[in-house]
Structures are given as structure tokens and as C-alpha cells.
Amino acid sequence: MNTLPLDPHVISRQGVGGKFNEGDPKMMVRSVLAAAGVFALMQAPVATPVMAADFVFTAIPDQDETQLRKRFGKVAKYLTSTLGVTVKYVPVKSYAAAVTAFRNNQVQLAWFGGLSGVRARELVKGSRAIAQGKKDPFFETFFIAHKSTGLKPSKAFPKGIAGRTFTFGSKGSTSGRLMPEFHIRSAFGKLPKKVFKKVGFSGNHSRTIALVQSGAYEVGAVNYKVWNREVKSGKVDTSKVSLIWKTPPYPDYQWTIRGDVNKGYGKGFAKKVQGALLSMNDPDLLKFFPRASFIAAQNSDYAPIKETAKKIGLID
Amino acid sequence: MITRPEPSPLGRTTTTFVGIAFICLIFADVAITTVDPWEEFRRLLLGLVTPDFYATDSVVLAIAYTLAFALLGVVLANAMGLFLALLFFSRIVRTGCAVVRAVHELFWALIFLQMFGLSPLTGVLAIAIPYSGIIAKVYAEILEEANPAPLKVIPAGTSRISAFFFVRMPDVWAHFRSYSMYRLECGIRSSAVLGFIGLPTLGFHLETAFKEGQYSEVSALLILFYLVIATMRIWMKRPLMPVYLIGAAAILPWGIAFSSAHIVRFLTEDIVPHPLRTGAGWEAFWDWLNMMVVDQAIPGTIATVQLTMIALVATGFLTIVLFPLISPLLLGKASRFCGHIFLVVARSTPEYILAFVLLQLWGPSMLPAIIALTLHNGAIIGHLIGRYTETVSLRQDASTGFNRYFYEVLPRVYRPMLALLFYRWEVIMRETAILGILGIATLGFYVDSAFADLRFDRAMLLIAITALLNIGVDAISRSVRTRLRLQTSLEQQ
């Protein structure tokens, strides 16, 4: 049987490959084998009662990953030194992945947003919100707009955003999705996709700012802390994008811990973790959050978030 | 009286498809919404010419993981695929294979993430499962087309196993080998893309770099990715295979917690429709189903079909433009070399990544998806057709230039080109769904939203609909190909 080169499987027979010779793969495999133990990004080890395993936490990817790695790398170091177990931070790509990792006990602690925290605690019986930033009970969402829209800052809800293109942050975000969608629906009595010419999900708050600044979207909803930080650090071109409205305050971010950590890491471990988080007062560490300090939190603090999410059909 | 000649079936089919695509295009949203798209494009180009190979931490490990997932996934798929190919006479096996390959590996990965978490099993199975469905089909076709003569001359009483290994295998072995190499290339691409949803492959860093606008890092990662694929034929030697496999298995961190309880929970609770799970009754279930179909499945399906049809026809047009780049009938050696490079880059770049880039530049519309799908698939089919023209010999006195292209070459390649296009139709549709994850409102958009909301019941329903749609398109494509007597692999006359 002779097959003409029409067969899809002949596609890669041709030899452009011969032109390159960088990177000896065998060498690479060997060096990787050596390096595997050091990096091990995927390593989220088992928490068994017998073996004092590493304590692993994650965080919702709400902004630039570089920023998150810096911040939570420091937190991991701090917790390792205060708790007496090795604490590791595992980065994830989505809010849902953070919740799933928590649900499946691949992480035992997580820095969640309001909505992801509610979802996680709903899925993991006995899990508790234990700490939040001092100002997190009064979180805000900022609506930002490209200068070409001519929208001006206002105290009242900016009805002029109707008919424009609009971007949320991540689909699972509290400040980037839940609260802005709630206010848009209350103001117009319609679904966002009926209010706007086009609705998108940027993925995270840094992206939202970038997309509105570039004009890819005319209006966007962003976490006020990320906005303030990026404005302060000079990353935002305020001649192109500006703040037009602030939502009323609502409870947002918090640390949530699984209910069964005491079984895995010893009696009173959850309390120890809470204590460590609340006494985190190194300004260098707090600066990266950015939070002035941490205060105690409990599940009931987030009841309004749960209500809102139910109202707009984000949870059943 | 002049009678108009009957339009050829080939012409009619072409007109029909171009017509459908045109109607789809009228209703498609293809606006560039970015106010200043070229500013970002300039930054991207600048980044591409100034690659920064030191920007990514543990990039070597990311490459190793990319290869490890691909190798293990493809090898496993080859074993399962071969086994299933032997059972392809069974309708159940054929249907099962059609179903598993109708679901894109990214969707498989999203499902396995729920069951196994971020464990190596998720990555390996996300590649192995759909690939075994594809491989089973292709191997079954190869076996079917194999020369039956040797089977007739073996002594009576030869066992089926001996007959298979000593009579049939030697005949088809070369085809299996070349196909599995092609699959490995696909596997590396898939593996890289799995990083976009959190597996630690090249895509993980690529997504981060893209999102943060670190285009020099993007450039470096892409170059490394092309190098891995382009050098595949050098390092992928059969005697080294065991070494690679052991290496691949060794570097993946298998010791990750996942319990069978999670798998059971996913299968028996998470994916049960919410009204039934909470005991709200059948009436509530029908309301739920109705809401899902009206609000999500129908608009998603329309967008999916629309995008698929536009991309399919656009791919056809692009193929006609691209294949001459590597055709010895039309171009000289030096130009063909450049053509090869261009086609390799265009087809090695996963359409997911292309669409991702274009979306950043042009804002949200169907345009980035159309261009990405067309470029990627046009490069693939263009390459195959270009290679095909190597086997075509023209008369000594054949015309030259445009006349040669239009009157000698194009008519000769048109039929095989259509065959490949229809063959690829289903692939394009599968990719279309996936682009929804990037925000284009195809079925994939709704699937992604369901996963983001941790509503796995909705996700599974939508994935099932996506799969049905793919199977449907596959069936239509097969019947069109049969009717037009188009063959993707032809017996040489």
C-alpha cells in the first residue's frame, strides 16, 4: 500500500528540524531530573495524620502572578517560621482551581475573595473563615472608564455606561464580577449582556485596568486595592483611564482554613494558624498585600455575599 | 439550443459551503474594538525580536513537564488506540471512540482536574483519552486499507495473534510509526496548552507572560516551544524511547493526594443536575434543562457552528494561497525554504495561543478566532497539499506562472484539498469550542463559565452537547466525502 502524502499523518515528515541543534534533549532530561526536587511546582503533598506533612496554601489569582508570587512567597516563609511546619504556596490559574484544590485537600488554607470563600466553605463542611484584612469588611469596587467615553466621576450610579463595552474581572471574582453585576442589574433591571454592547471577562484586575486603558473595553470594574496600588506605582496612565464610580462597601477577602487541619497537623493547629495570621505585622510583608493589619473573621461575616450571589444566580 | 452543462457536484458543494460561510459572516461580529490596537501590537513585535530566555523561572522544568505529559499521554494512547483499533468492528467501540475524541483535551483536563486535582494523572489522561479515540480510528483505517493479499496465503490454522503480528503488522508498521510521530507533535502542542488551565507546562508561563504583557518572555517561550517541536525528529529515536519514558515518569510528582472519594463524589454527586441532586423533583429538572438549552446551549451552538463554517471556508481560501509556498511546481528552492519555515511556525502555534494573542490586540470579537483557526489550519492543509504537488508531474510544455497555477496545478489539487478540508472540519469545530474559554461566546464559553461557577452538572451537559455536535459534523463530513468520492489517503494507481 502506498499512501500519498495526503494522509494527515505525513504532515511532520519534513525536515526543517534538521536546521536547529540547540538544547541537547538528553542533557536536558538529566539536568531536569536533578532539578525536579528543587522546583516541584506541582508538589502538593498528602496531609496524613501519621506524617507531619507540609502545610500548603493557595490564593485566588486576582492580579499579576509575579505580584502574587512575591507576596505569598513571603507569607509562606513567615508561616513556616511561626508554625514550625514547612508551609508552601501553590499558585493556581483560576478562582475555581483555588476552590477545587481546597475542596480536595490539596491545600489546607486559602486566601479567598468573598465569593470564592463562600463557595469553598459551602463545599467543605467545617471549614472556617479565620482572618481578613482590617479594611476587608468594607471593600469596594471601582468602575473605571476610558477617556474617549467622556464619562465623569459621579456619586450616583453612572447610567451613562449603558450601551458601551464593559469588562468584568474573573468570572468568579467578588469585586470584579459579583458586586458590579449586582449593581448593574439593580440599576438597569436587566442582565449585563442586555445593558452593554459587549461584555467580557478580563481574567484579573490588572488585566481589567490594562484593557480599559488600551481601549479594548470602554468601561471596567476593578478591585479598588489593585487600582490604588497600580495608580500609586505609576503603572496606570490616568490620562487614558479614570475612576468614575465607587460601589458601596461590602465584605471581601479572607483566609479560610479546612476544618480537619487539627487532625493532620496536631491539636489546636487551626488556632495557631489564625494567631500567626493575626499577628502578621512586618510592614514589609503587609505592604505586599496591601493590608494595614489582619483581624479575625467568621463565616457569618460573608452572609451578605452569599445572599447577593444567590440573588443574581451565581450560586444555586 | 445551448444546454448549460450540469454543475459538477464538486462545484455545487463548494458553492453551498461558501454560501453558508458568507451568511454566517454577515451575522458575525468581526469588529476590532481596541481603540489603539497597534500600540499593543508594536510592543508585541518589539518583544518578539528581543526574546528574554532568563525571564521565566524553572523554564527547563516546564519544558520537561511539557514533554513528559506528551510522551506518557501519547504512548498510552498508542497502546489503547491500537487495542481499540483491533476491536473497531464493534459498534460500541466505534461509538465510544467517537465520543472520547469529540471532547477536546482541554475539556478532559478540566474534568480530570475535578477528580485528580493538579496531579500528573490529570495531564497524562487529558492527552491519552481523546488521543486513543483518534488513534483507534486512524489505525483502524490503516489496517483496513492494508494489502489483504498476505493474509490469503498463510497456512490454515495460523492463530489470529500470529497472523496479526507476522502478517499484518509488518505491512502497516511504517504507517503506525509515522502517525504516532505526528501524534507526538500534537501531544506536545496539547501539553503546552494544558498549562493555560494550570498544569505546569510551557503554557503556564506563557499565559502569565501574555497576561502581564511580558512579550520578551513570551517570545523566548515560543522560540523554545518551536525548537522542541522542530527538533523532535532528531531526539525522538526509538532506542531512546525507554529512557525518555522512564525519565518522563520519574520527573512528574506522582505523590500528590487524590482519593478515590473525590472521583466517586464527582461522578455520583457533582455532575448530577442540581434539581435532582437536591431532590427538587423532575419538574424543577425540566425547568433547569430548559434554561440550559435556551440560555446557553442554543446560543453557544449557533456561535460554534457560525465560527466553524467561516473558519472552514476561510481555511480553504488560505490553503489555495499557501500551498504554492512549498510546491516545487511553482517556486524555486530558496523561496520554498522560507515557505517551509513560515508554514512550520504557523502550524506549530496552537490556535489557542494565536487566538489569545489576537484577542489581546483586537479586543473581543469573532475576528481573532477566525484568523487564528484559519492561519493554523490553512498552514496544515497548505503544507499537505504543497507536499502532494511533489508527486504531480506536469507535461514538459506546461504553461508557467499564473497560468500554470490556475490551469495546471489548482485543478489537480482541488479534490484532495477538499478531502482534507472536510477531514479537518470536525477538528476545526472542536477547536472552536475551546476558543470559548478565551471569551468568544461559543459553547466553550458556557462550559468555562460553568467550571468557573463550580457547576459541574452544567459543564457536563454542555460538554455532552459539544460532543454530539462534533459527532454530527463528523458524520456529515463523512457522507459528503463519500458522495464526492473524496479520499484522504489514496491507493496509488
PDB file of C-alpha atoms in Angstrom, chain A residues 1-29 31-47 61 63-69 90-101 103-106 115-116 119-120 123-124 146-148 165-166 170-172 177 191 193 197-204 206-207 210-218 240 258 309-310 312-316, chain B residues 29 31 33-36 40 58 60-61 63-65 67 69 113-120 138 142 145-147 171 174-175 178-179 181-182 185 195-200 203-205 207-208 210-214 227 230-235 240 244 247 250-258 262 265 270 274 295 337 340-341 344 347 360 363-365 380 383-385 387-388 391 416 420 423 436-437 445-446 448-449 451-458 487-492:
ATOM      1  CA  MET A   1       0.000   0.000   0.000  1.00  0.00           C
ATOM      2  CA  ASN A   2       1.352   3.354  -0.956  1.00  0.00           C
ATOM      3  CA  THR A   3      -0.162   6.306   0.720  1.00  0.00           C
ATOM      4  CA  LEU A   4       0.122   9.674  -0.876  1.00  0.00           C
ATOM      5  CA  PRO A   5       1.380  12.429   1.351  1.00  0.00           C
ATOM      6  CA  LEU A   6      -2.222  13.446   1.718  1.00  0.00           C
ATOM      7  CA  ASP A   7      -2.515  11.424   4.847  1.00  0.00           C
ATOM      8  CA  PRO A   8      -2.657  13.795   7.777  1.00  0.00           C
ATOM      9  CA  HIS A   9      -0.008  11.720   9.428  1.00  0.00           C
ATOM     10  CA  VAL A  10       2.620  12.612   6.898  1.00  0.00           C
ATOM     11  CA  ILE A  11       2.459  16.179   7.968  1.00  0.00           C
ATOM     12  CA  SER A  12       5.538  16.268  10.072  1.00  0.00           C
ATOM     13  CA  ARG A  13       7.824  14.097   7.990  1.00  0.00           C
ATOM     14  CA  GLN A  14       9.603  17.042   6.528  1.00  0.00           C
ATOM     15  CA  GLY A  15      12.893  18.006   7.916  1.00  0.00           C
ATOM     16  CA  VAL A  16      13.006  21.625   8.907  1.00  0.00           C
ATOM     17  CA  GLY A  17      14.027  20.151  12.211  1.00  0.00           C
ATOM     18  CA  GLY A  18      17.472  19.468  10.878  1.00  0.00           C
ATOM     19  CA  LYS A  19      18.298  23.145  10.847  1.00  0.00           C
ATOM     20  CA  PHE A  20      18.256  23.539  14.585  1.00  0.00           C
ATOM     21  CA  ASN A  21      20.557  21.911  17.028  1.00  0.00           C
ATOM     22  CA  GLU A  22      20.232  23.821  20.239  1.00  0.00           C
ATOM     23  CA  GLY A  23      19.413  22.184  23.526  1.00  0.00           C
ATOM     24  CA  ASP A  24      20.577  18.594  23.699  1.00  0.00           C
ATOM     25  CA  PRO A  25      17.471  16.855  24.989  1.00  0.00           C
ATOM     26  CA  LYS A  26      19.342  14.117  26.791  1.00  0.00           C
ATOM     27  CA  MET A  27      21.346  16.642  28.733  1.00  0.00           C
ATOM     28  CA  MET A  28      18.167  18.488  29.420  1.00  0.00           C
ATOM     29  CA  VAL A  29      16.384  15.477  30.804  1.00  0.00           C
ATOM     30  CA  SER A  31      19.521  18.298  34.425  1.00  0.00           C
ATOM     31  CA  VAL A  32      15.792  18.302  34.883  1.00  0.00           C
ATOM     32  CA  LEU A  33      15.896  15.111  36.871  1.00  0.00           C
ATOM     33  CA  ALA A  34      18.305  16.842  39.181  1.00  0.00           C
ATOM     34  CA  ALA A  35      16.253  19.984  39.371  1.00  0.00           C
ATOM     35  CA  ALA A  36      12.915  18.280  39.846  1.00  0.00           C
ATOM     36  CA  GLY A  37      13.286  18.005  43.574  1.00  0.00           C
ATOM     37  CA  VAL A  38      14.113  21.677  43.915  1.00  0.00           C
ATOM     38  CA  PHE A  39      11.280  23.276  41.993  1.00  0.00           C
ATOM     39  CA  ALA A  40       8.358  20.863  42.076  1.00  0.00           C
ATOM     40  CA  LEU A  41       5.648  23.327  41.289  1.00  0.00           C
ATOM     41  CA  MET A  42       3.034  20.639  41.353  1.00  0.00           C
ATOM     42  CA  GLN A  43       4.083  19.251  44.677  1.00  0.00           C
ATOM     43  CA  ALA A  44       1.085  19.471  46.942  1.00  0.00           C
ATOM     44  CA  PRO A  45       1.770  16.571  49.251  1.00  0.00           C
ATOM     45  CA  VAL A  46      -0.608  14.421  51.178  1.00  0.00           C
ATOM     46  CA  ALA A  47      -1.670  15.536  54.600  1.00  0.00           C
ATOM     47  CA  PRO A  61      -5.208  34.597  41.088  1.00  0.00           C
ATOM     48  CA  GLN A  63      -3.898  40.003  39.810  1.00  0.00           C
ATOM     49  CA  ASP A  64      -0.472  39.728  38.216  1.00  0.00           C
ATOM     50  CA  GLU A  65       1.093  36.416  39.097  1.00  0.00           C
ATOM     51  CA  THR A  66       4.520  37.954  39.640  1.00  0.00           C
ATOM     52  CA  GLN A  67       2.966  40.133  42.307  1.00  0.00           C
ATOM     53  CA  LEU A  68       1.248  37.142  43.921  1.00  0.00           C
ATOM     54  CA  ARG A  69       4.371  35.004  43.950  1.00  0.00           C
ATOM     55  CA  VAL A  90       0.889  26.757  45.280  1.00  0.00           C
ATOM     56  CA  PRO A  91      -0.141  29.158  42.508  1.00  0.00           C
ATOM     57  CA  VAL A  92      -3.264  28.303  40.515  1.00  0.00           C
ATOM     58  CA  LYS A  93      -4.671  29.665  37.272  1.00  0.00           C
ATOM     59  CA  SER A  94      -8.278  30.297  38.199  1.00  0.00           C
ATOM     60  CA  TYR A  95     -10.581  31.053  41.099  1.00  0.00           C
ATOM     61  CA  ALA A  96     -12.320  27.735  40.571  1.00  0.00           C
ATOM     62  CA  ALA A  97      -8.993  25.900  40.698  1.00  0.00           C
ATOM     63  CA  ALA A  98      -8.274  27.524  44.063  1.00  0.00           C
ATOM     64  CA  VAL A  99     -11.627  26.331  45.406  1.00  0.00           C
ATOM     65  CA  THR A 100     -11.161  22.852  43.958  1.00  0.00           C
ATOM     66  CA  ALA A 101      -7.682  22.492  45.442  1.00  0.00           C
ATOM     67  CA  ARG A 103     -12.053  21.132  48.435  1.00  0.00           C
ATOM     68  CA  ASN A 104      -9.795  18.204  47.543  1.00  0.00           C
ATOM     69  CA  ASN A 105      -7.465  18.927  50.470  1.00  0.00           C
ATOM     70  CA  GLN A 106      -4.551  19.650  48.144  1.00  0.00           C
ATOM     71  CA  LEU A 115     -17.493  34.735  46.666  1.00  0.00           C
ATOM     72  CA  SER A 116     -14.809  32.059  46.291  1.00  0.00           C
ATOM     73  CA  ARG A 119     -18.247  28.640  47.611  1.00  0.00           C
ATOM     74  CA  ALA A 120     -15.334  26.869  49.254  1.00  0.00           C
ATOM     75  CA  LEU A 123     -18.234  22.619  49.651  1.00  0.00           C
ATOM     76  CA  VAL A 124     -16.017  21.797  52.629  1.00  0.00           C
ATOM     77  CA  HIS A 146     -11.551  55.092  29.008  1.00  0.00           C
ATOM     78  CA  LYS A 147     -11.241  58.823  28.430  1.00  0.00           C
ATOM     79  CA  SER A 148     -12.844  58.540  24.970  1.00  0.00           C
ATOM     80  CA  THR A 165     -18.362  47.776  26.011  1.00  0.00           C
ATOM     81  CA  PHE A 166     -17.750  46.515  29.531  1.00  0.00           C
ATOM     82  CA  SER A 170     -12.531  36.993  36.538  1.00  0.00           C
ATOM     83  CA  LYS A 171     -15.850  35.152  36.231  1.00  0.00           C
ATOM     84  CA  GLY A 172     -15.517  34.056  39.860  1.00  0.00           C
ATOM     85  CA  ARG A 177     -17.861  40.232  38.914  1.00  0.00           C
ATOM     86  CA  LEU A 191     -28.737  41.371  32.521  1.00  0.00           C
ATOM     87  CA  LYS A 193     -25.301  41.469  28.267  1.00  0.00           C
ATOM     88  CA  LYS A 197     -22.802  46.446  23.672  1.00  0.00           C
ATOM     89  CA  LYS A 198     -20.305  43.821  24.672  1.00  0.00           C
ATOM     90  CA  VAL A 199     -19.405  42.105  27.934  1.00  0.00           C
ATOM     91  CA  GLY A 200     -16.081  40.445  28.614  1.00  0.00           C
ATOM     92  CA  PHE A 201     -14.130  38.814  31.409  1.00  0.00           C
ATOM     93  CA  SER A 202     -10.557  40.054  31.539  1.00  0.00           C
ATOM     94  CA  GLY A 203      -9.344  37.328  33.886  1.00  0.00           C
ATOM     95  CA  ASN A 204      -7.915  39.501  36.649  1.00  0.00           C
ATOM     96  CA  SER A 206      -4.515  44.046  36.432  1.00  0.00           C
ATOM     97  CA  ARG A 207      -5.820  42.911  33.041  1.00  0.00           C
ATOM     98  CA  ALA A 210      -4.818  47.270  31.020  1.00  0.00           C
ATOM     99  CA  LEU A 211      -7.788  46.507  28.765  1.00  0.00           C
ATOM    100  CA  VAL A 212      -9.699  49.662  29.644  1.00  0.00           C
ATOM    101  CA  GLN A 213      -6.532  51.712  29.334  1.00  0.00           C
ATOM    102  CA  SER A 214      -5.871  50.309  25.844  1.00  0.00           C
ATOM    103  CA  GLY A 215      -9.499  50.918  24.944  1.00  0.00           C
ATOM    104  CA  ALA A 216     -10.189  47.232  24.241  1.00  0.00           C
ATOM    105  CA  TYR A 217     -13.137  47.876  26.570  1.00  0.00           C
ATOM    106  CA  GLU A 218     -14.593  51.272  27.341  1.00  0.00           C
ATOM    107  CA  LYS A 240      -6.362  57.456  29.412  1.00  0.00           C
ATOM    108  CA  ARG A 258     -10.176  23.491  56.393  1.00  0.00           C
ATOM    109  CA  ALA A 309     -24.621  35.607  44.786  1.00  0.00           C
ATOM    110  CA  LYS A 310     -27.890  33.731  45.173  1.00  0.00           C
ATOM    111  CA  ILE A 312     -28.011  37.025  40.747  1.00  0.00           C
ATOM    112  CA  GLY A 313     -27.872  33.269  40.250  1.00  0.00           C
ATOM    113  CA  LEU A 314     -24.153  32.711  40.669  1.00  0.00           C
ATOM    114  CA  ILE A 315     -24.785  30.007  43.231  1.00  0.00           C
ATOM    115  CA  ASP A 316     -27.751  27.642  43.268  1.00  0.00           C
TER     116      ASP A 316
ATOM    117  CA  ASP B  29     -19.266  40.195  14.963  1.00  0.00           C
ATOM    118  CA  ALA B  31     -15.177  44.399  14.682  1.00  0.00           C
ATOM    119  CA  THR B  33     -12.852  47.168  19.261  1.00  0.00           C
ATOM    120  CA  THR B  34      -9.494  48.161  20.639  1.00  0.00           C
ATOM    121  CA  VAL B  35      -9.019  51.905  20.443  1.00  0.00           C
ATOM    122  CA  ASP B  36      -5.309  51.627  19.908  1.00  0.00           C
ATOM    123  CA  GLU B  40      -0.011  46.828  21.800  1.00  0.00           C
ATOM    124  CA  SER B  58      12.359  26.938  36.015  1.00  0.00           C
ATOM    125  CA  VAL B  60      13.728  23.893  31.765  1.00  0.00           C
ATOM    126  CA  LEU B  61      11.428  22.109  34.140  1.00  0.00           C
ATOM    127  CA  ILE B  63       9.772  22.086  29.021  1.00  0.00           C
ATOM    128  CA  ALA B  64      10.462  18.785  30.717  1.00  0.00           C
ATOM    129  CA  TYR B  65       6.928  18.625  32.093  1.00  0.00           C
ATOM    130  CA  LEU B  67       7.439  16.666  27.114  1.00  0.00           C
ATOM    131  CA  PHE B  69       2.899  14.754  29.697  1.00  0.00           C
ATOM    132  CA  LEU B 113      -8.860  18.436  37.450  1.00  0.00           C
ATOM    133  CA  GLN B 114     -12.004  17.902  39.485  1.00  0.00           C
ATOM    134  CA  MET B 115     -11.226  14.243  40.044  1.00  0.00           C
ATOM    135  CA  PHE B 116      -7.451  14.162  40.436  1.00  0.00           C
ATOM    136  CA  GLY B 117      -6.638  17.799  41.125  1.00  0.00           C
ATOM    137  CA  LEU B 118      -3.358  19.202  39.826  1.00  0.00           C
ATOM    138  CA  SER B 119      -1.783  15.776  39.642  1.00  0.00           C
ATOM    139  CA  PRO B 120       0.230  14.294  36.773  1.00  0.00           C
ATOM    140  CA  VAL B 138      -6.765   6.134  12.200  1.00  0.00           C
ATOM    141  CA  ILE B 142      -4.777   1.987   8.079  1.00  0.00           C
ATOM    142  CA  GLU B 145      -6.512  -0.207   3.714  1.00  0.00           C
ATOM    143  CA  ALA B 146      -3.621  -2.606   4.154  1.00  0.00           C
ATOM    144  CA  ASN B 147      -2.967  -5.089   1.432  1.00  0.00           C
ATOM    145  CA  ASP B 171       2.730  -4.084   6.320  1.00  0.00           C
ATOM    146  CA  ALA B 174       5.670   2.216   8.922  1.00  0.00           C
ATOM    147  CA  HIS B 175       2.323   3.978   8.810  1.00  0.00           C
ATOM    148  CA  SER B 178       4.855   7.930  11.156  1.00  0.00           C
ATOM    149  CA  TYR B 179       1.384   8.572  12.501  1.00  0.00           C
ATOM    150  CA  MET B 181       5.259  10.703  15.452  1.00  0.00           C
ATOM    151  CA  TYR B 182       2.676  13.135  14.164  1.00  0.00           C
ATOM    152  CA  GLU B 185       3.897  16.521  17.835  1.00  0.00           C
ATOM    153  CA  GLY B 195      -0.617  24.938  31.017  1.00  0.00           C
ATOM    154  CA  PHE B 196      -3.204  27.610  30.341  1.00  0.00           C
ATOM    155  CA  ILE B 197      -5.528  25.946  32.821  1.00  0.00           C
ATOM    156  CA  GLY B 198      -2.896  25.329  35.462  1.00  0.00           C
ATOM    157  CA  LEU B 199      -0.726  22.323  34.630  1.00  0.00           C
ATOM    158  CA  PRO B 200       2.937  23.270  34.991  1.00  0.00           C
ATOM    159  CA  GLY B 203       1.600  27.216  28.625  1.00  0.00           C
ATOM    160  CA  PHE B 204       1.502  28.037  32.333  1.00  0.00           C
ATOM    161  CA  HIS B 205       4.312  30.551  31.966  1.00  0.00           C
ATOM    162  CA  GLU B 207      -0.251  32.586  29.901  1.00  0.00           C
ATOM    163  CA  THR B 208       1.296  34.551  32.741  1.00  0.00           C
ATOM    164  CA  PHE B 210       0.929  37.154  27.951  1.00  0.00           C
ATOM    165  CA  LYS B 211      -1.407  38.433  30.610  1.00  0.00           C
ATOM    166  CA  GLU B 212       1.246  40.670  32.068  1.00  0.00           C
ATOM    167  CA  GLY B 213       2.349  41.884  28.654  1.00  0.00           C
ATOM    168  CA  GLN B 214       5.904  40.495  29.107  1.00  0.00           C
ATOM    169  CA  LEU B 227      12.641  24.343  18.937  1.00  0.00           C
ATOM    170  CA  ALA B 230      11.223  21.263  15.224  1.00  0.00           C
ATOM    171  CA  THR B 231      13.990  19.113  16.702  1.00  0.00           C
ATOM    172  CA  MET B 232      11.621  16.304  17.589  1.00  0.00           C
ATOM    173  CA  ARG B 233      12.779  14.134  14.717  1.00  0.00           C
ATOM    174  CA  ILE B 234      16.361  14.412  15.892  1.00  0.00           C
ATOM    175  CA  TRP B 235      15.924  13.422  19.504  1.00  0.00           C
ATOM    176  CA  LEU B 240      15.964   6.103  23.369  1.00  0.00           C
ATOM    177  CA  TYR B 244      12.538   9.062  27.787  1.00  0.00           C
ATOM    178  CA  GLY B 247      12.589   9.958  32.621  1.00  0.00           C
ATOM    179  CA  ALA B 250      10.346   9.987  37.067  1.00  0.00           C
ATOM    180  CA  ILE B 251      10.149  13.764  36.886  1.00  0.00           C
ATOM    181  CA  LEU B 252       6.407  14.008  37.356  1.00  0.00           C
ATOM    182  CA  PRO B 253       5.474  14.399  41.007  1.00  0.00           C
ATOM    183  CA  TRP B 254       3.160  11.424  41.430  1.00  0.00           C
ATOM    184  CA  GLY B 255       2.940  11.638  45.188  1.00  0.00           C
ATOM    185  CA  ILE B 256       0.032  14.026  45.096  1.00  0.00           C
ATOM    186  CA  ALA B 257      -3.002  13.443  47.196  1.00  0.00           C
ATOM    187  CA  PHE B 258      -6.053  12.347  45.380  1.00  0.00           C
ATOM    188  CA  HIS B 262     -13.140  12.617  45.071  1.00  0.00           C
ATOM    189  CA  ARG B 265     -18.060  12.305  44.503  1.00  0.00           C
ATOM    190  CA  ASP B 270     -21.180  16.828  41.255  1.00  0.00           C
ATOM    191  CA  HIS B 274     -28.723  20.368  40.642  1.00  0.00           C
ATOM    192  CA  ASP B 295     -29.952  30.398  27.544  1.00  0.00           C
ATOM    193  CA  PHE B 337      12.712  27.004   2.205  1.00  0.00           C
ATOM    194  CA  HIS B 340       8.532  25.823   4.863  1.00  0.00           C
ATOM    195  CA  ILE B 341       9.678  27.924   7.807  1.00  0.00           C
ATOM    196  CA  VAL B 344       6.034  25.242  10.291  1.00  0.00           C
ATOM    197  CA  ARG B 347       1.009  25.242  12.112  1.00  0.00           C
ATOM    198  CA  GLN B 360      -5.340  40.940  23.328  1.00  0.00           C
ATOM    199  CA  GLY B 363     -10.456  43.115  21.570  1.00  0.00           C
ATOM    200  CA  PRO B 364     -13.310  40.679  21.876  1.00  0.00           C
ATOM    201  CA  SER B 365     -14.992  39.634  18.660  1.00  0.00           C
ATOM    202  CA  ILE B 380      -1.522  22.471   7.940  1.00  0.00           C
ATOM    203  CA  HIS B 383       1.627  22.007   3.834  1.00  0.00           C
ATOM    204  CA  LEU B 384      -0.033  18.711   2.919  1.00  0.00           C
ATOM    205  CA  ILE B 385      -1.171  19.977  -0.473  1.00  0.00           C
ATOM    206  CA  ARG B 387       3.769  18.132  -0.413  1.00  0.00           C
ATOM    207  CA  TYR B 388       1.207  16.452  -2.615  1.00  0.00           C
ATOM    208  CA  THR B 391       4.131  13.793  -6.657  1.00  0.00           C
ATOM    209  CA  PRO B 416      -7.525  16.337  -2.437  1.00  0.00           C
ATOM    210  CA  LEU B 420      -8.537  17.333   3.659  1.00  0.00           C
ATOM    211  CA  TYR B 423     -11.477  15.747   7.097  1.00  0.00           C
ATOM    212  CA  GLY B 436     -14.799  29.921  24.051  1.00  0.00           C
ATOM    213  CA  ILE B 437     -12.550  29.674  27.081  1.00  0.00           C
ATOM    214  CA  PHE B 445     -17.549  29.940  26.798  1.00  0.00           C
ATOM    215  CA  TYR B 446     -20.511  28.447  28.611  1.00  0.00           C
ATOM    216  CA  ASP B 448     -15.820  27.578  31.020  1.00  0.00           C
ATOM    217  CA  SER B 449     -18.376  29.661  32.903  1.00  0.00           C
ATOM    218  CA  PHE B 451     -16.483  25.369  35.575  1.00  0.00           C
ATOM    219  CA  ALA B 452     -15.779  28.845  36.963  1.00  0.00           C
ATOM    220  CA  ASP B 453     -19.030  28.645  38.928  1.00  0.00           C
ATOM    221  CA  LEU B 454     -18.131  25.112  40.051  1.00  0.00           C
ATOM    222  CA  ARG B 455     -21.354  23.916  38.441  1.00  0.00           C
ATOM    223  CA  PHE B 456     -20.115  20.637  37.061  1.00  0.00           C
ATOM    224  CA  ASP B 457     -23.627  19.421  36.222  1.00  0.00           C
ATOM    225  CA  ARG B 458     -23.957  22.294  33.752  1.00  0.00           C
ATOM    226  CA  GLN B 487     -10.295  10.184  -0.146  1.00  0.00           C
ATOM    227  CA  THR B 488      -7.723  11.402   2.297  1.00  0.00           C
ATOM    228  CA  SER B 489      -5.406   8.523   1.701  1.00  0.00           C
ATOM    229  CA  LEU B 490      -5.477   7.169  -1.794  1.00  0.00           C
ATOM    230  CA  GLU B 491      -4.200   3.998  -3.231  1.00  0.00           C
ATOM    231  CA  GLN B 492      -1.599   4.955  -5.748  1.00  0.00           C
TER     232      GLN B 492
END
